[in-house]
Coordinates of C-alpha atoms and ligand atoms in Angstrom, one line a residue:
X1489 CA 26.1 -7.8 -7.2
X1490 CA 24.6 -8.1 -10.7
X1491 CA 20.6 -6.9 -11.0
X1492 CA 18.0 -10.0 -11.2
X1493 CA 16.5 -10.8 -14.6
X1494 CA 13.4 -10.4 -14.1
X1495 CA 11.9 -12.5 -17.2
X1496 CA 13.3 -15.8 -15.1
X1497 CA 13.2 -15.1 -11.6
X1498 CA 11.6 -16.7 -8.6
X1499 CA 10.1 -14.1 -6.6
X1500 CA 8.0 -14.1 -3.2
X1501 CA 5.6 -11.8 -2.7
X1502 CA 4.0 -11.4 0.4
X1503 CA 0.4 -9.8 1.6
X1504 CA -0.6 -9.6 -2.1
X1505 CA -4.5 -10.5 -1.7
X1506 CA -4.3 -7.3 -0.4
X1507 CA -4.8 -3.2 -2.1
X1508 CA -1.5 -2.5 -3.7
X1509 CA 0.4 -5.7 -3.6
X1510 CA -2.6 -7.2 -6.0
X1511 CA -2.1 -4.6 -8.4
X1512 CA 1.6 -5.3 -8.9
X1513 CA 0.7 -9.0 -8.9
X1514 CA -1.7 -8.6 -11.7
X1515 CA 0.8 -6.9 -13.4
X1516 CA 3.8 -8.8 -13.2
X1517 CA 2.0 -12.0 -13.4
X1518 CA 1.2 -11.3 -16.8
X1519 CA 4.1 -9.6 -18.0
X1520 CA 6.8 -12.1 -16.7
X1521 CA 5.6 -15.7 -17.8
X1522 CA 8.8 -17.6 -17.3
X1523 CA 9.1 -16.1 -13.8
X1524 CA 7.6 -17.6 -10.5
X1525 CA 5.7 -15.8 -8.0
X1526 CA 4.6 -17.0 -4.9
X1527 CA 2.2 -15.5 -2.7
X1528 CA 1.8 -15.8 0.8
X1529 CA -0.8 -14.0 2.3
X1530 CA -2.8 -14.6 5.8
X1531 CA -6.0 -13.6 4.3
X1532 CA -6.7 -10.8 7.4
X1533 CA -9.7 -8.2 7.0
X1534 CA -7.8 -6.8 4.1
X1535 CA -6.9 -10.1 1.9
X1536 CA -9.1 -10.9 -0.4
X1537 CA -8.9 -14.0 -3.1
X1538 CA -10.9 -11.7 -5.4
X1539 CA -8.4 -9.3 -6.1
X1540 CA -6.8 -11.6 -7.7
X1541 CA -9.4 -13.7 -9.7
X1542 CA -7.8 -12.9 -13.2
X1543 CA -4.1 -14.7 -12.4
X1544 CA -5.1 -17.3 -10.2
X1545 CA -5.1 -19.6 -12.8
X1546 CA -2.1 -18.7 -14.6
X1547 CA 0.9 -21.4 -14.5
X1548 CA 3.4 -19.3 -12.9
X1549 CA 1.6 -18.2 -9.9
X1550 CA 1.1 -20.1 -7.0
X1551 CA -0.9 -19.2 -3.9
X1552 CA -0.2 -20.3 -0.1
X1553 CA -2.6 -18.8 2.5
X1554 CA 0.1 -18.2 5.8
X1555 CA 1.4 -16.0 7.8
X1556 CA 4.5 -14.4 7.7
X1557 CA 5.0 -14.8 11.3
X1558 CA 4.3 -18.8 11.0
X1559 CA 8.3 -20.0 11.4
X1560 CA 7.9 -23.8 9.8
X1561 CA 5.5 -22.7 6.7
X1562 CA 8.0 -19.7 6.2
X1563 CA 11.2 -22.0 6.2
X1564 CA 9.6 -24.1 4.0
X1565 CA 8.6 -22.1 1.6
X1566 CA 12.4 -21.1 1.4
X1567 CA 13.4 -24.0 1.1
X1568 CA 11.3 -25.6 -1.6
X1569 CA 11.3 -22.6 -3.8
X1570 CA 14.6 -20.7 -2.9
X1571 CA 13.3 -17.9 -3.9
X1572 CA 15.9 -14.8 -5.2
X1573 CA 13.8 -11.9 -5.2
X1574 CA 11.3 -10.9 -2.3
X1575 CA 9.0 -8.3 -2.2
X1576 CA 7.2 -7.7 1.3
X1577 CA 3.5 -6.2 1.0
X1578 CA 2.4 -8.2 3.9
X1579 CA 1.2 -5.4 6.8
X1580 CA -1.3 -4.3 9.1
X1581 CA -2.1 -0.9 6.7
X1582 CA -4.5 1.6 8.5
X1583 CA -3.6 3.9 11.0
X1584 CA -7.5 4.5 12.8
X1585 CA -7.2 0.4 13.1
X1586 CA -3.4 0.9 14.8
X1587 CA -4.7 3.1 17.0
X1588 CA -7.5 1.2 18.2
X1589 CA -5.0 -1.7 18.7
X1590 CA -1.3 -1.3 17.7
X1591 CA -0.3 -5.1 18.4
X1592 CA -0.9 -6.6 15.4
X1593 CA 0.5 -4.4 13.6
X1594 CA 3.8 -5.0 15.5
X1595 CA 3.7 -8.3 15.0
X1596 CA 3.3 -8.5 11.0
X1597 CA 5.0 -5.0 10.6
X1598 CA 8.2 -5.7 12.5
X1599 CA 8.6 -9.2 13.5
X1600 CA 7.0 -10.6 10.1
X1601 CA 9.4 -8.9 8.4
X1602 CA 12.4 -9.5 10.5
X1603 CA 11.3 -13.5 10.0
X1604 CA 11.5 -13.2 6.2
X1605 CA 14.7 -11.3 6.4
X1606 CA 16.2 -14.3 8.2
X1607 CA 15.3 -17.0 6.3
X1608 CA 16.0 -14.9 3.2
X1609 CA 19.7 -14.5 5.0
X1610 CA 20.2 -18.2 5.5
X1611 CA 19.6 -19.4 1.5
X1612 CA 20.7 -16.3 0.1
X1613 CA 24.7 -17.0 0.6
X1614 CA 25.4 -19.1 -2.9
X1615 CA 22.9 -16.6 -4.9
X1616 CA 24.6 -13.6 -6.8
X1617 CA 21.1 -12.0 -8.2
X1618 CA 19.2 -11.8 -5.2
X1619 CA 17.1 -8.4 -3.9
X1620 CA 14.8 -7.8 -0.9
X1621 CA 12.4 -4.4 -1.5
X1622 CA 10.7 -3.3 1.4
X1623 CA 7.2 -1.8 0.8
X1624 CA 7.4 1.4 3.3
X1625 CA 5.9 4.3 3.4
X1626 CA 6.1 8.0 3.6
X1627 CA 4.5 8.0 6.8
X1628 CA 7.5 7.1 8.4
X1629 CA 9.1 10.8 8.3
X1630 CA 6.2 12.3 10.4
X1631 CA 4.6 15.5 9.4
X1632 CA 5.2 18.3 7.2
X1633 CA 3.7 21.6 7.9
X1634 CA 1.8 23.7 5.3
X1635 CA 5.3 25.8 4.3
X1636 CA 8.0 23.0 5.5
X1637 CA 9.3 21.1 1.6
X1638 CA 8.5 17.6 0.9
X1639 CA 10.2 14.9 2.5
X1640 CA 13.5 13.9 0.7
X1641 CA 15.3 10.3 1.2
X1642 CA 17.3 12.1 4.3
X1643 CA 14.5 13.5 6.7
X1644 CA 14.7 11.6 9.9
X1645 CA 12.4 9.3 10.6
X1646 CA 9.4 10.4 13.3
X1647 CA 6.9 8.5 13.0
X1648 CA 3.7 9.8 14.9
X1649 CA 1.1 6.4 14.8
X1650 CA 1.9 2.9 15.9
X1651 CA 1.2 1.7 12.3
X1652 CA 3.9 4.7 10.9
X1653 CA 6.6 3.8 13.7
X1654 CA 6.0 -0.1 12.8
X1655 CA 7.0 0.5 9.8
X1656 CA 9.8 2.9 10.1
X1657 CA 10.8 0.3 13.2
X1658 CA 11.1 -2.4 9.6
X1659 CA 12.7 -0.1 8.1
X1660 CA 15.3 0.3 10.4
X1661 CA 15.8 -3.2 10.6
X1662 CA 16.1 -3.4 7.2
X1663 CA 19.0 -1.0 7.3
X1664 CA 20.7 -2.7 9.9
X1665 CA 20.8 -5.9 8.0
X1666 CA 22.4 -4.1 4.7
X1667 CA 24.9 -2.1 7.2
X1668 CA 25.7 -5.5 8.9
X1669 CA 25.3 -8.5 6.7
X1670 CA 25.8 -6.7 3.9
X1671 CA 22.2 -8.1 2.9
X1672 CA 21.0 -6.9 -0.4
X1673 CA 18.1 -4.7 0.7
X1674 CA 16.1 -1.8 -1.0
X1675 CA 13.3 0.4 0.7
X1676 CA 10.7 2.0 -1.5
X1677 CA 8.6 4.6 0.6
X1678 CA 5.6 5.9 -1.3
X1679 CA 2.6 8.3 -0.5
X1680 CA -0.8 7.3 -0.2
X1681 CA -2.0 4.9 -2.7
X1682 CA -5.5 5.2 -4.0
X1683 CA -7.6 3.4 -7.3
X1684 CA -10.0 -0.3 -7.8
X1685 CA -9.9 -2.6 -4.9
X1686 CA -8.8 -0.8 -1.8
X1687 CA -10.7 -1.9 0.4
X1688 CA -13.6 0.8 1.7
X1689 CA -11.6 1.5 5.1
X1690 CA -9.5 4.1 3.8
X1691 CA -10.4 7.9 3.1
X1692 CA -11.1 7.7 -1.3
X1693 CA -12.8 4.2 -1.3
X1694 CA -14.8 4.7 2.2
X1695 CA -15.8 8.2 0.3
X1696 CA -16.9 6.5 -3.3
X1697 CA -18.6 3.5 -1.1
X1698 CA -20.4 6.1 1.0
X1699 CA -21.6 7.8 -1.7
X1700 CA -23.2 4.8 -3.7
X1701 CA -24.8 3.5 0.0
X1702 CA -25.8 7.2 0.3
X1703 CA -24.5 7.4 3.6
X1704 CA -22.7 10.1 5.6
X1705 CA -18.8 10.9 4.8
X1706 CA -16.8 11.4 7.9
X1707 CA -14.0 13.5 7.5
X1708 CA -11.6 14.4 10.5
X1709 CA -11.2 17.4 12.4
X1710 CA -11.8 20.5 10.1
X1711 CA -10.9 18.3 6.9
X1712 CA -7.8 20.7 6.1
X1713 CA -5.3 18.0 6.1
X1714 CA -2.8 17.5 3.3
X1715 CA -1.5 13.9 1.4
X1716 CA 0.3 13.4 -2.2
X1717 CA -2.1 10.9 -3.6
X1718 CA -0.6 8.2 -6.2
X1719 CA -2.7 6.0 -8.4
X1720 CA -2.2 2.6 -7.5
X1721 CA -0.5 0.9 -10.8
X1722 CA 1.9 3.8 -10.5
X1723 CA 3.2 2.4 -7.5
X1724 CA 3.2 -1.0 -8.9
X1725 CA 5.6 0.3 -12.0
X1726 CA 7.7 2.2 -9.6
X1727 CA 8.4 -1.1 -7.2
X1728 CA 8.9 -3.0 -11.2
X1729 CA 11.3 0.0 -11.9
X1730 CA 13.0 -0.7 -8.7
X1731 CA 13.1 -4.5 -8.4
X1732 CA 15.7 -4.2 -11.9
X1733 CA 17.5 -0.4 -11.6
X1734 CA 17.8 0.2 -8.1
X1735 CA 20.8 0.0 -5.5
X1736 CA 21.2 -2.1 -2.7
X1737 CA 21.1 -0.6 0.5
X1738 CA 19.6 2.5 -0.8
X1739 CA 15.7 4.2 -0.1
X1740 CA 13.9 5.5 -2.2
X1741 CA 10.5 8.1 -2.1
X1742 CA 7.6 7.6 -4.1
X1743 CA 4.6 9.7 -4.8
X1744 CA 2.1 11.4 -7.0
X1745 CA 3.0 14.6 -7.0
X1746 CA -0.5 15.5 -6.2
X1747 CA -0.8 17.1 -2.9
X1748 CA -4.5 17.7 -2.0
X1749 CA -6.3 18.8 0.9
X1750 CA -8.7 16.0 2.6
X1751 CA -11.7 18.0 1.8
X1752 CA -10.9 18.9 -1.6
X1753 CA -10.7 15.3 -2.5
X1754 CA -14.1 14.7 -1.1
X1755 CA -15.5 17.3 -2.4
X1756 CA -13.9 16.3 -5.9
X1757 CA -14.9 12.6 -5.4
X1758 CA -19.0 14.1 -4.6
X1759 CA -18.9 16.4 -7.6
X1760 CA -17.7 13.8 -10.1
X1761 CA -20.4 11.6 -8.3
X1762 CA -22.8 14.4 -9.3
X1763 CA -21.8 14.3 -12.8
X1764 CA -21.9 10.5 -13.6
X1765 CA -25.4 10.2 -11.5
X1766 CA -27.0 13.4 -13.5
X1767 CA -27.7 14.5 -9.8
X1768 CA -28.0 18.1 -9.2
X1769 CA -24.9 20.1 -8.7
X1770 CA -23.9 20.2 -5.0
X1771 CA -26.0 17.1 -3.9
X1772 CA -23.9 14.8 -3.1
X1773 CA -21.4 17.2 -1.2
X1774 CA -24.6 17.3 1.6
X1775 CA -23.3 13.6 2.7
X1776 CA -20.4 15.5 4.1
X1777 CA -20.3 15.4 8.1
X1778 CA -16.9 16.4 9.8
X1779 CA -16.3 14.4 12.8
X1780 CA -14.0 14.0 15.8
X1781 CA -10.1 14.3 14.7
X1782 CA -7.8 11.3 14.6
X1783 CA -5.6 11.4 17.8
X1784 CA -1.9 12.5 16.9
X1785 CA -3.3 13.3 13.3
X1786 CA -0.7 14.4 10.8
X1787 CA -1.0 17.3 9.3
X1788 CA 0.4 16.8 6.1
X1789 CA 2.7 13.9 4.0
X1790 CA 4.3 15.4 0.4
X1791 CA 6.8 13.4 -1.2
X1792 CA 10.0 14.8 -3.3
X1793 CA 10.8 12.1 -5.8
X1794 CA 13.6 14.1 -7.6
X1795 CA 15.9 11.5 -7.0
X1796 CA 13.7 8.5 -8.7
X1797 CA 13.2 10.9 -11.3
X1798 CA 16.8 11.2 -11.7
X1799 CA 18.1 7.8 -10.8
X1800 CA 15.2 5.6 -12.1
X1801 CA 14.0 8.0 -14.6
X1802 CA 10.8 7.1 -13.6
X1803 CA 7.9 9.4 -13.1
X1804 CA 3.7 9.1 -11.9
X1805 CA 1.9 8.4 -15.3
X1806 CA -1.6 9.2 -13.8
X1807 CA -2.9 12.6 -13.0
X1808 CA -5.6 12.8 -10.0
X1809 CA -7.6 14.0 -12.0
X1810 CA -7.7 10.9 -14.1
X1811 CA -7.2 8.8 -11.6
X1812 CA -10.4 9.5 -9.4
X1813 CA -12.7 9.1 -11.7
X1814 CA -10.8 5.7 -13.4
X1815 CA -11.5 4.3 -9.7
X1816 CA -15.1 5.8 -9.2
X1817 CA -15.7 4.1 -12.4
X1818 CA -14.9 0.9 -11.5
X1819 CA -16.5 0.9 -7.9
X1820 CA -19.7 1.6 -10.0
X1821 CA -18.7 -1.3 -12.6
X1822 CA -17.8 -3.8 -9.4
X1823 CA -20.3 -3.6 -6.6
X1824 CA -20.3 -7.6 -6.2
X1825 CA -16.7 -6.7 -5.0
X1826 CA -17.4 -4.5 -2.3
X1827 CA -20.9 -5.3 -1.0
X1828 CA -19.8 -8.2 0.8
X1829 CA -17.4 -6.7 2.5
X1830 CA -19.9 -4.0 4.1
X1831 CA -21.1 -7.5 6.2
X1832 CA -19.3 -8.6 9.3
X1833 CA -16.1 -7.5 10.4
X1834 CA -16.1 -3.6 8.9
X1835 CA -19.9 -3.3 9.8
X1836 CA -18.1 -3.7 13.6
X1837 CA -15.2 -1.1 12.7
X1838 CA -17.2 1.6 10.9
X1839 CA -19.7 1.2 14.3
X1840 CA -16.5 1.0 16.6
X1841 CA -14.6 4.1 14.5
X1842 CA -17.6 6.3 13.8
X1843 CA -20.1 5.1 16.0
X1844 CA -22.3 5.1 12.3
Ligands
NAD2472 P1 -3.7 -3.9 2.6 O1 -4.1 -3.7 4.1 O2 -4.7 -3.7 1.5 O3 -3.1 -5.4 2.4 C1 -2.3 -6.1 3.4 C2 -2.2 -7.5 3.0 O4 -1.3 -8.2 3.9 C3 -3.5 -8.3 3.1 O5 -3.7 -9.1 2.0 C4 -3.4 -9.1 4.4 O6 -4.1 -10.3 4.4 C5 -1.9 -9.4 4.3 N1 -1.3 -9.7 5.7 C6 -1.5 -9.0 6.8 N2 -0.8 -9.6 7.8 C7 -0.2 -10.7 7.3 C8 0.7 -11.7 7.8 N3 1.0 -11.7 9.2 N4 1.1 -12.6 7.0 C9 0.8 -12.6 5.7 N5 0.0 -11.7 5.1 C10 -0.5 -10.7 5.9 O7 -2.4 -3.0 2.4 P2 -2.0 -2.2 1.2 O8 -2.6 -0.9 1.2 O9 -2.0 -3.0 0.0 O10 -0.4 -1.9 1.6 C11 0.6 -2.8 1.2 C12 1.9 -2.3 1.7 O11 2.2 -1.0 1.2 C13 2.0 -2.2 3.2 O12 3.2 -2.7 3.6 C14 1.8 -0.7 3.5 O13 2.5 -0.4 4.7 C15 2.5 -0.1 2.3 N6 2.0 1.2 1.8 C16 0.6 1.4 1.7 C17 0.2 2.6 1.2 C18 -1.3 2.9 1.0 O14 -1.6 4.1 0.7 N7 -2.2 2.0 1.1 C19 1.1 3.7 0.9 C20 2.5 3.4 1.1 C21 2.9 2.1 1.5
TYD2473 P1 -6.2 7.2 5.2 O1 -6.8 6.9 3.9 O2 -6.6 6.5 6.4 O3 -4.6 7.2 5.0 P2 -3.5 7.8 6.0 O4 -4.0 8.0 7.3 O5 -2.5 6.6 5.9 O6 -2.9 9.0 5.3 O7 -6.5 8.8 5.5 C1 -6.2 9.8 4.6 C2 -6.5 11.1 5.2 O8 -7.9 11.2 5.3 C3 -6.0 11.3 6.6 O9 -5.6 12.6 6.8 C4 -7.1 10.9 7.5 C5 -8.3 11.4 6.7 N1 -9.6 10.6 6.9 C6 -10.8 11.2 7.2 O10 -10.9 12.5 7.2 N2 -11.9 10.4 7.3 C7 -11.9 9.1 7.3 O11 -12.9 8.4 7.5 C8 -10.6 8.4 7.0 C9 -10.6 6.9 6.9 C10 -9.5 9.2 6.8

């Protein structure tokens, strides 16, 4: 099966008002302008039309607020824009929220995917440059400890969360569809993402919010918890890199390279904060609190990319370093982004997560 050409393509993206899939939206948008992309996102908590306020104009994208679980407006998206390349963002992301409630995110995680995989089956049969990619995550192997390696493409999946086994549960799927209907799948599992526009639920943006709202940082348990951070666009070039060199049926890991301790990132995030505020060294490290640990908490993700490096020759461009304070930047440069947010529904889950 030949590889899609990208530069005339009609390709469906789904969940892309969201963190990572607007970054490779705004991306791709403007890189490809004979290709199509269509977006359909349900517009949850997470979505956000903003993210995406500098393509939403442009001629080859096209916007259709739904859910992926929403059989008629699925089907006929397929059918009036046969799409032959799909790319599915769309999930229920944070793990504190999947533990609060985990049905959601079986429903978009698992059945929302399994819906696009059939319709996807049922126009794909005349089509010879056709791909699926599966946005997944590293989270799916479980947890390393401090001495174990990183995970490579063949750890077994042991997912400890309801969000990590929803989307290893997808991924399985996914892998049953290539092994059976031959269907021409590729999984892209990548670390955690961080830079602009994540939305301030998750541990580097709640941190960078917190600090401008001078409010307390909670950080878990004794803080000594370990993830491989990639910046955000890096992910977006590796699922570009993917969508025209990689193999069907295969996975493939994804990360920065950058393994960090929780509290080193805080504590990195409150000194650059420091720097940029001319505050007095050490202030903003005060906003620290440590509080109760995240049931079933994993102790650390790290990624071995060796074999993108090899296969895709592609590699992380951005250094942490780099990266944190490229984002802290532009949280300073675009509070009318995230002060709304800080109203209504996350005012209820920072209250219901950290009684704050
Ligand atoms: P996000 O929570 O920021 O965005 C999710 C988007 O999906 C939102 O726009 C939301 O409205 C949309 N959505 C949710 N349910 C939907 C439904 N039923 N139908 C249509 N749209 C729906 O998530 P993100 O951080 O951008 O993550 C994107 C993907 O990448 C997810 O699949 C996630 O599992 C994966 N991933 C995330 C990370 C990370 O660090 N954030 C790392 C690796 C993989
Ligand atoms: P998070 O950004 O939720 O990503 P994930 O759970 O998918 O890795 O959390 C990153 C790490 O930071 C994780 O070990 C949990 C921890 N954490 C805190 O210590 N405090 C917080 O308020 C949050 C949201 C996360």
């Amino acid at each position: 099966m030949k590889s899609p050409d990208m530069s005339k393509s009609t390709i469906l993206v789904t969940g892309c008002c969201g963190f990572i899939g607007s970054a490779f939206l705004r991306r791709m948008v403007a890189q490809y302008p004979q290709s199509q992309f269509i977006n359909i996102d349900k517009l949850t908590y997470a979505g956000n039309l903003n993210n995406l306020k500098s393509i939403e104009a442009k001629k080859n994208y096209h916007f259709i607020h739904g859910d992926i679980l929403d059989r008629d407006k699925v089907e006929s998206i397929f059918q009036e824009y046969k799409p032959n390349i799909i790319v599915n963002f769309a999930a229920e992301s944070h793990v504190d929220r999947s533990i609060l409630d985990p049905t959601s995110f079986l429903e978009t995680n698992v059945l929302g995917t399994l819906m696009l995989l059939e319709n996807a089956k049922k126009i794909w049969q005349s089509f010879d440059d056709k791909r699926f990619i599966q946005i997944s995550t590293d989270e799916v192997y479980g947890s390393l400890s401090e001495t174990d390696p990183p995970f490579n493409e063949r750890n077994n999946l042991q997912p400890n969360s309801p969000y990590s086994a929803s989307k290893a549960s997808a991924d399985l799927l996914i892998r049953a569809y290539y092994e059976t209907y031959g269907f021409p799948a590729l999984i892209s599992r990548c670390s955690n993402n961080y830079g602009p526009y994540q939305h301030p639920e998750k541990l580097i943006s709640l941190a960078i919010v917190s600090l401008f709202l001078k409010k307390p940082i909670p950080v878990y348990g004794d803080g000594r918890q370990i993830r491989d951070w990639i910046y955000v666009d890096d992910h977006a070039d590796a699922i570009e890199c993917l969508i025209q060199n990689g193999e069907i049926g295969e996975v493939y890991n994804f990360g920065g390279e950058s393994e960090k301790r929780n509290i080193d990132v805080i504590q990195s995030i409150c000194d650059i904060f420091d720097r940029i505020r001319a505050q007095k060294e050490g202030e903003s490290r005060k906003l620290i609190i440590f509080v109760k640990d995240r049931p079933g908490h994993d102790k650390r993700y790290a990624m071995d990319i060796s074999y993108v490096k090899e296969e895709l020759n592609w590699n992380p461009s951005t250094s942490f370093e780099v990266g944190l304070n490229k984002t802290i930047d532009w949280y300073q440069k675009n509070e009318m982004w995230w002060v709304p947010l800080l109203q209504g529904e996350l005012k209820d889950y920072y209250k219901k997560q950290y009684h704050l």
